[in-house]
CSV table of C-alpha atoms in Angstrom, one decimal:
chain,number,residue,atom,x,y,z
K,170,MET,CA,93.4,100.4,99.5
K,171,THR,CA,95.3,99.4,102.2
K,172,ASP,CA,98.0,101.5,104.2
K,173,THR,CA,100.8,99.1,102.9
K,174,THR,CA,99.4,100.5,99.0
K,175,LYS,CA,99.1,104.1,100.2
K,176,LYS,CA,102.9,104.1,101.6
K,177,THR,CA,104.5,102.0,98.5
K,178,ILE,CA,102.4,104.8,96.1
K,179,SER,CA,103.5,107.7,98.3
K,180,GLU,CA,107.4,106.2,98.1
K,181,VAL,CA,106.9,105.8,94.7
K,182,LEU,CA,106.1,109.3,93.9
K,183,ILE,CA,108.6,110.5,96.2
K,184,GLY,CA,111.2,108.3,93.9
K,185,MET,CA,109.4,110.1,91.0
K,186,ALA,CA,110.0,113.6,92.3
K,187,ALA,CA,113.9,112.8,93.2
K,188,TYR,CA,114.4,111.5,89.7
K,189,PHE,CA,112.8,114.9,88.1
K,190,VAL,CA,115.5,116.5,90.0
K,191,ILE,CA,117.8,114.9,89.2
K,192,ALA,CA,117.1,114.8,86.0
K,193,SER,CA,116.4,118.2,85.4
K,194,ILE,CA,120.0,118.8,86.3
K,195,PHE,CA,121.3,117.0,83.2
K,196,VAL,CA,118.7,118.5,81.1
K,197,LEU,CA,119.7,122.0,82.0
K,198,ILE,CA,123.1,121.5,81.4
K,199,PHE,CA,122.9,119.5,78.3
K,200,THR,CA,120.2,121.1,76.3
K,201,LYS,CA,120.4,123.7,74.1
K,202,ASP,CA,116.2,124.8,74.7
K,203,LYS,CA,116.0,124.7,78.5
K,204,LEU,CA,112.4,125.3,78.1
K,205,ARG,CA,111.6,122.7,76.0
K,206,GLY,CA,113.7,120.5,77.8
K,207,GLU,CA,112.4,121.0,81.2
K,208,GLY,CA,108.9,121.2,79.7
K,209,GLY,CA,109.3,117.7,78.0
K,210,LEU,CA,110.6,116.2,81.4
K,211,LEU,CA,107.9,118.0,83.2
K,212,VAL,CA,105.0,116.6,81.1
K,213,GLY,CA,106.9,112.8,80.6
K,214,THR,CA,106.7,112.7,84.8
K,215,VAL,CA,103.2,114.2,85.0
K,216,ALA,CA,102.2,111.4,82.3
K,217,GLY,CA,104.4,108.9,84.8
K,218,VAL,CA,102.4,109.7,87.3
K,219,LEU,CA,98.9,109.4,86.1
K,220,MET,CA,100.4,105.9,84.7
K,221,LEU,CA,100.7,105.2,88.3
K,222,PHE,CA,97.4,105.8,89.5
K,223,SER,CA,96.0,104.2,86.6
K,224,MET,CA,98.2,101.1,86.9
K,225,LYS,CA,97.1,101.1,90.8
K,226,HIS,CA,93.3,101.3,89.8
K,227,THR,CA,93.6,98.2,87.3
K,228,ILE,CA,95.2,96.1,89.5
K,229,TYR,CA,92.6,96.9,92.5
K,230,LYS,CA,90.1,96.8,90.2
K,231,ALA,CA,91.5,93.5,88.8
K,232,MET,CA,91.8,91.5,92.3
K,233,HIS,CA,88.3,92.3,92.6
K,234,MET,CA,87.1,90.7,89.4
K,235,GLN,CA,85.5,87.3,89.2
K,236,LYS,CA,86.6,86.7,86.0
K,237,GLY,CA,88.1,88.2,82.9
K,238,HIS,CA,90.8,89.6,85.0
K,239,SER,CA,93.6,88.8,82.7
K,240,ALA,CA,91.8,90.3,79.6
K,241,PHE,CA,91.0,93.6,81.3
K,242,LEU,CA,94.6,93.9,83.1
K,243,ALA,CA,96.0,93.3,79.2
K,244,PHE,CA,93.4,96.0,77.6
K,245,SER,CA,94.4,98.5,80.3
K,246,SER,CA,98.1,97.7,79.7
K,247,VAL,CA,97.7,98.4,76.3
K,248,GLY,CA,95.7,101.3,76.6
K,249,ARG,CA,98.2,102.9,78.7
K,250,MET,CA,100.9,102.1,76.2
K,251,LEU,CA,99.0,103.9,73.1
K,252,ALA,CA,98.4,106.7,75.4
K,253,ALA,CA,102.3,107.2,76.3
K,254,VAL,CA,103.0,106.7,72.5
K,255,SER,CA,100.3,109.3,71.3
K,256,VAL,CA,101.6,111.4,73.7
K,257,LEU,CA,105.1,111.2,72.5
K,258,GLY,CA,103.7,110.9,68.9
K,259,ALA,CA,101.9,114.6,69.5
K,260,ILE,CA,105.3,116.1,70.9
K,261,ASP,CA,107.3,114.7,67.8
K,262,TYR,CA,104.6,116.4,65.3
K,263,PHE,CA,104.3,119.2,67.0
K,264,GLY,CA,107.8,119.9,68.2
K,265,TRP,CA,106.6,122.0,71.3
K,266,LEU,CA,108.6,120.2,73.9
K,267,ASN,CA,111.9,117.7,73.6
K,268,LEU,CA,110.8,114.4,72.8
K,269,ILE,CA,113.9,112.5,74.3
K,270,THR,CA,113.3,114.5,77.5
K,271,THR,CA,109.7,113.7,77.6
K,272,PHE,CA,110.6,109.8,77.3
K,273,ALA,CA,113.2,110.5,80.1
K,274,GLY,CA,110.2,111.7,82.0
K,275,PHE,CA,108.0,108.6,81.3
K,276,PHE,CA,111.4,106.6,82.4
K,277,GLY,CA,110.9,108.2,85.7
K,278,LEU,CA,108.4,105.9,86.5
K,279,LYS,CA,110.1,102.9,86.1
K,280,VAL,CA,113.2,104.0,88.0
K,281,ALA,CA,111.2,105.0,91.0
K,282,THR,CA,109.6,101.9,90.9
K,283,TYR,CA,112.6,99.8,90.8
K,284,ALA,CA,114.3,102.1,93.3
K,285,GLN,CA,111.0,102.0,95.8
K,286,PRO,CA,112.8,99.4,98.1
K,287,LEU,CA,115.5,101.9,98.7
K,288,THR,CA,113.3,104.8,99.2
K,289,HIS,CA,111.3,102.9,101.7
K,290,ARG,CA,114.6,101.9,103.7
K,291,LEU,CA,116.0,105.6,103.4
K,292,ILE,CA,112.0,106.9,104.7
K,293,GLU,CA,112.2,104.6,107.4
K,294,LYS,CA,115.5,105.6,108.7
K,295,ALA,CA,114.7,109.1,108.5
K,296,THR,CA,111.4,108.6,110.6
K,297,LYS,CA,113.2,106.6,113.0
K,298,LYS,CA,116.1,109.2,113.5
K,299,LYS,CA,113.3,112.0,113.8
K,300,GLN,CA,111.5,109.8,116.6
K,301,GLY,CA,114.6,109.4,118.4
K,302,GLY,CA,115.4,105.8,118.1
């Protein structure tokens, strides 16, 4: 794994953490059962982190395959989707956590991925200020 890949993944993880903090504020304000709401958001965020690492592994492996990489990418994508639907289905069935906040936690991966260029710029500015530049 290259340094650029490691840096990008860490920036997405920072974005997911920021999303979690901001979403937690809304969960604490707008949900009746705060524990179930925060629990759902946490489970969704952890699932999003696991999906990020699954995608990284899938892309890395597909890049080094001689043939069949398209089918491997599709199969892995469907597997992640089934895992996400299974988690949401279990939460809906058992009712232990808030389904909507769990979905919002999953959505944090998408938000953090789109915000990664912004996160990258903010981190670059912060490190330049620290270094005195």
